[in-house]
XYZ file of C-alpha atoms in Angstrom:
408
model
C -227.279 -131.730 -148.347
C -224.101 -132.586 -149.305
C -223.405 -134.593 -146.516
C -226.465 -136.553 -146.669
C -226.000 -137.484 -149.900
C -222.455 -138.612 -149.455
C -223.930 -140.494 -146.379
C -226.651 -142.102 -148.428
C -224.029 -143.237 -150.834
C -221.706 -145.206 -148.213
C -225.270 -146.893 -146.728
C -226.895 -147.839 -149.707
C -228.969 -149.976 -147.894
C -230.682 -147.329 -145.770
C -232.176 -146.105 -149.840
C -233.139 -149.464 -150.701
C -234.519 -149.765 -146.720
C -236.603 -146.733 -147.833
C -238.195 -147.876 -150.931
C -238.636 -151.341 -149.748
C -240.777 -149.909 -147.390
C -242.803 -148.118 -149.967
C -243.107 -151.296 -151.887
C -244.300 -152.932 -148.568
C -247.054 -150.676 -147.407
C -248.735 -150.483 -150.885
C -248.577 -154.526 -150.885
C -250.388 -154.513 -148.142
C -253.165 -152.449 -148.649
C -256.578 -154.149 -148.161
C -257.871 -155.701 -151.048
C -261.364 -154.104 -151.418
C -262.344 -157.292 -154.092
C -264.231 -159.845 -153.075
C -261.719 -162.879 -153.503
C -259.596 -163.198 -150.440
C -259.156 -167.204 -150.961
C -256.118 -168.572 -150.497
C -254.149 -166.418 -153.591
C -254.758 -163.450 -151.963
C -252.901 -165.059 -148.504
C -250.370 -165.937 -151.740
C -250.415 -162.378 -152.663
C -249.758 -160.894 -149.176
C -246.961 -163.378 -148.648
C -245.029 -162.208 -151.809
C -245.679 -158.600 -150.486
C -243.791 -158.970 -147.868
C -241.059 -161.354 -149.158
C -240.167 -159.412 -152.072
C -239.418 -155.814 -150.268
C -237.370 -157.693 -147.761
C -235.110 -159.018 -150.771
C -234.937 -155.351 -151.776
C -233.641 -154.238 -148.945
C -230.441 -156.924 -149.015
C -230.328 -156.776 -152.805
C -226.678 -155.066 -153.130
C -225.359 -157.153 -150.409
C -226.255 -160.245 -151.773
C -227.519 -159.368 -155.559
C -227.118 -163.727 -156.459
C -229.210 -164.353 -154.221
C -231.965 -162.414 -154.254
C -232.110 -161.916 -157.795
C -232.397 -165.943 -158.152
C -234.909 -165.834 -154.993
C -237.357 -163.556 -156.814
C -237.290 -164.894 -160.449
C -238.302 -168.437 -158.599
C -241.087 -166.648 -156.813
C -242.010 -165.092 -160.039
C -242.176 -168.265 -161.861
C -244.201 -169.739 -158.823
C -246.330 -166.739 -158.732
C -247.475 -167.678 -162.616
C -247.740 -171.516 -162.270
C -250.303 -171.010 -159.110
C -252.165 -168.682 -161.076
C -251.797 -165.903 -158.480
C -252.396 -161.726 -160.412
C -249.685 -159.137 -160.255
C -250.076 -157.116 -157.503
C -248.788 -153.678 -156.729
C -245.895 -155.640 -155.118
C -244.760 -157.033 -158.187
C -243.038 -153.526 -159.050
C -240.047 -155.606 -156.926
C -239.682 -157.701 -160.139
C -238.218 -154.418 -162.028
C -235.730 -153.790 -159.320
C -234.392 -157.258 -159.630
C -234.001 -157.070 -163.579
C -232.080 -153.893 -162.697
C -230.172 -155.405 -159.742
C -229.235 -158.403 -162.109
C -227.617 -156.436 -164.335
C -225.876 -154.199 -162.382
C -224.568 -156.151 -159.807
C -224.807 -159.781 -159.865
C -222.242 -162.422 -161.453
C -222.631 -163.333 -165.111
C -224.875 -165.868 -164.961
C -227.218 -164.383 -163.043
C -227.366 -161.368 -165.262
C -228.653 -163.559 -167.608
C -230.628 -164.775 -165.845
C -232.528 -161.534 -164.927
C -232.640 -160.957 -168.916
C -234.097 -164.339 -169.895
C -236.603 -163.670 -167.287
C -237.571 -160.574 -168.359
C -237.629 -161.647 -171.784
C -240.111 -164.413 -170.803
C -242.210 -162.281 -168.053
C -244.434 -161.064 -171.087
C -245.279 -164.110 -172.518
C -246.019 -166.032 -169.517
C -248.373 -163.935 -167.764
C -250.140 -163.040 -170.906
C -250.545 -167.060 -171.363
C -251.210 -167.737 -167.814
C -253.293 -165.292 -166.585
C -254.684 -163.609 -169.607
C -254.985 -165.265 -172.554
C -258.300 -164.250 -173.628
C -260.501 -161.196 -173.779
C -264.395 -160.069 -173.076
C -266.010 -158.415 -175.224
C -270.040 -158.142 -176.144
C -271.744 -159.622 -178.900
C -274.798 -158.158 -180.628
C -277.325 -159.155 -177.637
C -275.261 -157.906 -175.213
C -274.085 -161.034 -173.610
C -270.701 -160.726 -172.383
C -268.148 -163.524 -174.275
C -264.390 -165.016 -174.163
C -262.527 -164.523 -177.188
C -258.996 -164.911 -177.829
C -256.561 -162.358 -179.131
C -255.755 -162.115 -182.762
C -252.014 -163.261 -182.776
C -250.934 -159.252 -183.736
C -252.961 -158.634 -180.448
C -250.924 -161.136 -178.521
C -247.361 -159.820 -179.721
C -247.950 -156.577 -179.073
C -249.254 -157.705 -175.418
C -246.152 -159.715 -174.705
C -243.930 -157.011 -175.799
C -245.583 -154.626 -174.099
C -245.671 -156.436 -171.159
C -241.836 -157.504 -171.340
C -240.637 -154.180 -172.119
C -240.341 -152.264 -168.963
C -238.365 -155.518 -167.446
C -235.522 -155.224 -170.454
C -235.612 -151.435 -170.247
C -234.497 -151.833 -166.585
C -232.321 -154.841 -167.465
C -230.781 -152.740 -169.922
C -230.423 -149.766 -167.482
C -228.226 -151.547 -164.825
C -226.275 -152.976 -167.394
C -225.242 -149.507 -168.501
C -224.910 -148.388 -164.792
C -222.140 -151.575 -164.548
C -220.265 -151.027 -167.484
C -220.452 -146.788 -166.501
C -218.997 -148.099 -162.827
C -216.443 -150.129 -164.698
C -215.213 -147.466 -166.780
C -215.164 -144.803 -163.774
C -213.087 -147.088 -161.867
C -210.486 -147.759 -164.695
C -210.421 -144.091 -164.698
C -209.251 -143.411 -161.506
C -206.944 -146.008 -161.116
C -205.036 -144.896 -164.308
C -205.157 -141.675 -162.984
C -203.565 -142.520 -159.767
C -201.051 -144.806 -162.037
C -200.213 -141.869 -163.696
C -199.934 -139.465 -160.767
C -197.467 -141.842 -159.248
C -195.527 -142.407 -161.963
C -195.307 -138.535 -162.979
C -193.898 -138.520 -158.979
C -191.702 -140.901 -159.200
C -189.427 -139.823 -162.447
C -190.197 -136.413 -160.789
C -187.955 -137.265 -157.849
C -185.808 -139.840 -159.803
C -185.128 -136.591 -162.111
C -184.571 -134.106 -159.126
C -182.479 -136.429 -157.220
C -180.124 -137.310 -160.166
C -179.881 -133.716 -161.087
C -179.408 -132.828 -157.362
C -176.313 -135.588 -157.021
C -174.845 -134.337 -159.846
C -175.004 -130.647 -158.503
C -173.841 -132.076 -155.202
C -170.909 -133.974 -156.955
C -170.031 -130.478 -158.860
C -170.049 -128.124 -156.093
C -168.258 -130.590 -153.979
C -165.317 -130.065 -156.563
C -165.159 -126.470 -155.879
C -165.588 -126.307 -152.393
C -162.382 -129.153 -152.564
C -160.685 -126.563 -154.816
C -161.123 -123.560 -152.269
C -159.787 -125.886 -149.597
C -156.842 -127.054 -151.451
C -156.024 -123.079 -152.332
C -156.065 -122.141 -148.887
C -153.933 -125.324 -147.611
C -151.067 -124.308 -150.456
C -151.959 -120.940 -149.279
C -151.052 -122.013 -145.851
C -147.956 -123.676 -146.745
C -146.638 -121.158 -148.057
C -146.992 -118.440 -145.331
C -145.600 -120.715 -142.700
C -142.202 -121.119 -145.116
C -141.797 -117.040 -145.722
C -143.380 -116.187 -142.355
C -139.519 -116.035 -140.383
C -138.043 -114.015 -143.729
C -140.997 -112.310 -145.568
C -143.605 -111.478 -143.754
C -145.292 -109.276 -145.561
C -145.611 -112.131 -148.034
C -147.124 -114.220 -145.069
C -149.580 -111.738 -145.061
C -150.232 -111.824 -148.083
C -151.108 -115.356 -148.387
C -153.002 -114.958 -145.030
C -154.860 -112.856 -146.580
C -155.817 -115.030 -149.191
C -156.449 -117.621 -147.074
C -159.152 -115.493 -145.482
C -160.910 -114.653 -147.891
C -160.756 -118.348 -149.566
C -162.355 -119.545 -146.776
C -165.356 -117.051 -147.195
C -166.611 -117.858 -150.037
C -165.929 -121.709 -149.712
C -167.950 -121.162 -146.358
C -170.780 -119.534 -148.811
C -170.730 -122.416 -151.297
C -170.915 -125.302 -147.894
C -173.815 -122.743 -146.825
C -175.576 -123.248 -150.177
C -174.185 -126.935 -150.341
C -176.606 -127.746 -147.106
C -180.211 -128.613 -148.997
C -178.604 -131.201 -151.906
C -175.555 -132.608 -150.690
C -175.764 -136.075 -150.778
C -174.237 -138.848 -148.470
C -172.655 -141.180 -151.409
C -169.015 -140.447 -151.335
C -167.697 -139.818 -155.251
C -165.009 -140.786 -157.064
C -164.619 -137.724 -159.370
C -160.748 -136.534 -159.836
C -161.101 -133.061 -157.425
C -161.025 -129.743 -159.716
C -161.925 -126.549 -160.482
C -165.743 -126.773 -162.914
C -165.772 -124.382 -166.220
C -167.288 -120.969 -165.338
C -168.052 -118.067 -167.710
C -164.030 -117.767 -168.551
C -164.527 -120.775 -170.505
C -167.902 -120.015 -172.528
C -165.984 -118.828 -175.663
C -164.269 -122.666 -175.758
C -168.015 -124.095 -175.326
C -169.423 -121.847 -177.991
C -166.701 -122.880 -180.300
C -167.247 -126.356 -179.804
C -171.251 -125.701 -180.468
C -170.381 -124.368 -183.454
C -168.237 -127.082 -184.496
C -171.244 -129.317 -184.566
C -173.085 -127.129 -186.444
C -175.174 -124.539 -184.569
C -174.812 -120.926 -185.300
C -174.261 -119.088 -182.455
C -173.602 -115.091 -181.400
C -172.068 -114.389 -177.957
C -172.129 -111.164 -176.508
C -170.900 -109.471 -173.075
C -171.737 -106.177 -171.094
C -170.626 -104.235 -168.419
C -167.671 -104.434 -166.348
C -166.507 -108.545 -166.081
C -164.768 -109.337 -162.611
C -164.301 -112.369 -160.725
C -166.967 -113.908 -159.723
C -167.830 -116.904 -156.983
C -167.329 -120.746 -158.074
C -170.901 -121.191 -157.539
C -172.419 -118.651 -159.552
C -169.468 -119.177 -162.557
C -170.569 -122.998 -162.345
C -174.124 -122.118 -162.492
C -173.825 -119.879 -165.543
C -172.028 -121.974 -167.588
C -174.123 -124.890 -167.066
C -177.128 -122.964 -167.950
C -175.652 -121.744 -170.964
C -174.612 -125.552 -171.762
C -178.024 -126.939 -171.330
C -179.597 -124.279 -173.178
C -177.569 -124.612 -176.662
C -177.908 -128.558 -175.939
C -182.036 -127.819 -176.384
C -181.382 -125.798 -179.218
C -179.763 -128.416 -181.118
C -182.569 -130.938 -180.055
C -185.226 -129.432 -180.750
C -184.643 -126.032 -182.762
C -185.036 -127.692 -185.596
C -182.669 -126.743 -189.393
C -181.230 -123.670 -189.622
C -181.488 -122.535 -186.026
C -179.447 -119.565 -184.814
C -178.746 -118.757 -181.186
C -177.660 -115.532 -179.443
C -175.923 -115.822 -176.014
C -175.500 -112.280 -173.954
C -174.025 -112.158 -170.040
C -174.522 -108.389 -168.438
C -171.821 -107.295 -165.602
C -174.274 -105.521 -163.181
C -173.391 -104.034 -160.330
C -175.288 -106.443 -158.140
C -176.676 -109.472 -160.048
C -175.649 -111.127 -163.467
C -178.053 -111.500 -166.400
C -177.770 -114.349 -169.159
C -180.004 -114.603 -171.773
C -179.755 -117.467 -174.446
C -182.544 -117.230 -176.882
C -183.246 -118.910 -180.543
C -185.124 -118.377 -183.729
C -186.247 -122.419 -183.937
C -189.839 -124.342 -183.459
C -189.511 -123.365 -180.053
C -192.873 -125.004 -177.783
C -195.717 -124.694 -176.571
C -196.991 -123.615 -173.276
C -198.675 -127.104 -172.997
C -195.197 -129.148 -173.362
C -193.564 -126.892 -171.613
C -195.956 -127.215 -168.259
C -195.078 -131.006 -168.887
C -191.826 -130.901 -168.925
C -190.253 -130.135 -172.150
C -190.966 -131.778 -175.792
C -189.492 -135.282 -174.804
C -192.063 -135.118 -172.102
C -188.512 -135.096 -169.443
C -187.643 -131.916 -168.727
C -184.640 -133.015 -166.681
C -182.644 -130.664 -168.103
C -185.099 -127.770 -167.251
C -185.076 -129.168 -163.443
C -181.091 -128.794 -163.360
C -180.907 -125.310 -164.713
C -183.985 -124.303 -161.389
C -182.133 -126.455 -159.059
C -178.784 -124.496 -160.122
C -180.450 -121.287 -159.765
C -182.158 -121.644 -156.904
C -178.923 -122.767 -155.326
C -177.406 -119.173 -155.576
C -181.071 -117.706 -154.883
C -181.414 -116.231 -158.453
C -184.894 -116.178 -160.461
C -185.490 -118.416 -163.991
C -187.918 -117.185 -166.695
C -188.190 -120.079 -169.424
C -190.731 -119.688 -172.145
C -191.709 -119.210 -175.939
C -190.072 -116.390 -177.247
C -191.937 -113.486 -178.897
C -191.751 -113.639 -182.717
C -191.056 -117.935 -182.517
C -187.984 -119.829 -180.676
C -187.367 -120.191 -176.929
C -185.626 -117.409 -174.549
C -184.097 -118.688 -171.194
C -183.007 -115.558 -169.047
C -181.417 -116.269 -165.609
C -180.922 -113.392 -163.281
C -177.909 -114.356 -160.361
C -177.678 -111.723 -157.528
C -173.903 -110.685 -156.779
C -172.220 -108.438 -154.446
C -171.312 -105.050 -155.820
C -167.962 -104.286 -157.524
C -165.757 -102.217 -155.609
């Protein structure tokens, strides 16, 4: 059924086939009065004219709207009765209305505002009735009787005017709909990958620096073995050593460097990127412009890969920025890192306005969210999990979970 209907609706004339055809047959039923004179050949002809305009009506609605309000007129000046065929006229009102130009919409409408009248004046103007002897008379309506006639007669044409127009102003409106929804759908794409790209070129540009650091370690490293290998050598192993395991993890980070790295070569001055060492020094400066802040360790802090040290102290850097943006007065923030034996936990959470769960499925208050991208991209990177939400009680909790190997 579904399929038919959606078939119906791309062959629209196959429906208006189907009722012109109904319109047709009753037209030309035999007439079972005694006038067949030339009006009834009249009659017959319009029967068959006027479903053959329905069935081209939405292809060309000018047309045959303009075609059947001229055989309606010519229908009244020769005097010839409404028919069962003349239920076409409604279908034109309606067609007028709903899918022809602007002129002939009005067209349909001043017709139907003058159908009334003129076959009332034409056709019946008068009325039988008895008088006391029983011979049958001609009177004319009382000119109450005559409005009321007219308007009667002239209402079912404006109803159906009236009905297409609403049908053309409901298409109109249905249309604008989906176009702005597809205008908003594509832009919602686009400064979703404008947003993801930037934030993926600057992780690129960032992780670029350390893998240039490792490199640059193990080429000193390098150096320096080939100078003591002849008169140290356990030195040269030493730095071998080094060397070895240098290359490791920068292999890791190139590993993890394989899904974002972008082609554009940068200009950025190679060097190592902050990493939790260097959270105290952020915090300080956070409080400097005026955001209260606790910071908080646990467990047993080591040395951990560029990557992940990059990742958690970017995280922590976006978070306090949000805090400050959109905490609101008298915000206070607690930042806490746990040293587990095989992943690291950071929690930064607030006591502010925090959101809602509606602006945060859109990306944030501003209605951006870049920042939230970066801190998934980041996490992702080094296969770690995100949870971002309100926080029980009021404020915002970020809590980033970063897998590690386990401390010897």
């Amino acid at each position: 059924m579904h399929r038919l209907n959606a078939w119906l609706r791309r062959h629209p004339m196959v429906v208006d086939a189907a009722w012109a055809s109904i319109v047709l047959f009753l037209g030309v039923l035999p007439d079972n009065g005694s006038n067949h004179g030339w009006r009834y050949g009249v009659q017959l002809a319009i029967a068959v004219v006027l479903p053959l305009l329905m069935v081209v009506r939405r292809r060309w609605p000018d047309a045959t709207v303009a075609t059947a309000a001229a055989i309606g007129v010519g229908q009244v000046a020769l005097d010839v009765d409404p028919a069962i065929s003349s239920i076409a006229y409604l279908v034109f009102a309606y067609t007028g209305a709903a899918f022809a130009s602007t002129w002939v919409s009005r067209l349909a409408l001043a017709a139907g505002l003058a159908a009334g009248p003129l076959v009332f004046w034409r056709l019946h103007p008068t009325k039988t009735q008895l008088d006391g002897e029983g011979n049958i008379l001609q009177q004319p309506y009382h000119l109450g009787e005559s409005v009321v006639i007219t308007l009667l007669m002239s209402t079912p044409f404006i109803l159906c005017w009236a009905w297409g127009r609403l049908t053309r102003v409901r298409r109109a409106y249905l249309v604008e709909l989906e176009d702005r929804a597809a205008r908003l759908e594509r832009e919602r794409d686009a400064q979703s990958k404008v947003a993801v790209a930037a934030e993926r070129a600057r992780i690129a540009r960032e992780l670029h620096d350390v893998v240039a650091h490792n490199v640059s370690v193990m080429i000193v490293q390098a150096d320096g073995a080939a100078y003591v290998l002849d008169n140290s050598p356990q030195q040269a192993k030493q730095a071998l050593s080094t060397i070895a395991s240098t290359g490791r993890q920068a292999l890791v980070e190139m590993r993890r460097l394989l899904g974002v790295l972008r082609t554009a070569d940068t200009a950025d001055e190679y060097m190592p990127q902050p990493g939790v060492e260097e959270l105290p020094e952020l915090l300080d400066q956070v409080r400097t412009a005026g955001l209260q802040v606790d910071f908080a360790t646990s467990g047993d802090p080591r040395e951990l890969p560029r990557g992940v040290e990059l990742t958690v102290y970017r995280i922590v850097q976006e978070a306090l920025t949000n805090v400050r943006k959109h905490g609101g007065p008298d915000v206070h923030a607690r930042v806490a890192v746990d040293f587990g034996e095989r992943e690291l936990a950071v929690l930064i959470e607030d006591d502010g306005r925090g959101t809602t769960d509606e602006q945060l499925s859109s990306g944030g208050t501003d209605g951006q969210g870049h920042g939230l991208i970066g801190m998934r991209e980041r996490v992702g990177m080094v296969s770690g999990t995100l949870d971002i939400g309100p926080r029980p009680g009021g404020g915002f909790r970020i809590r980033a979970v970063l897998p590690l190997k386990a401390a010897h």
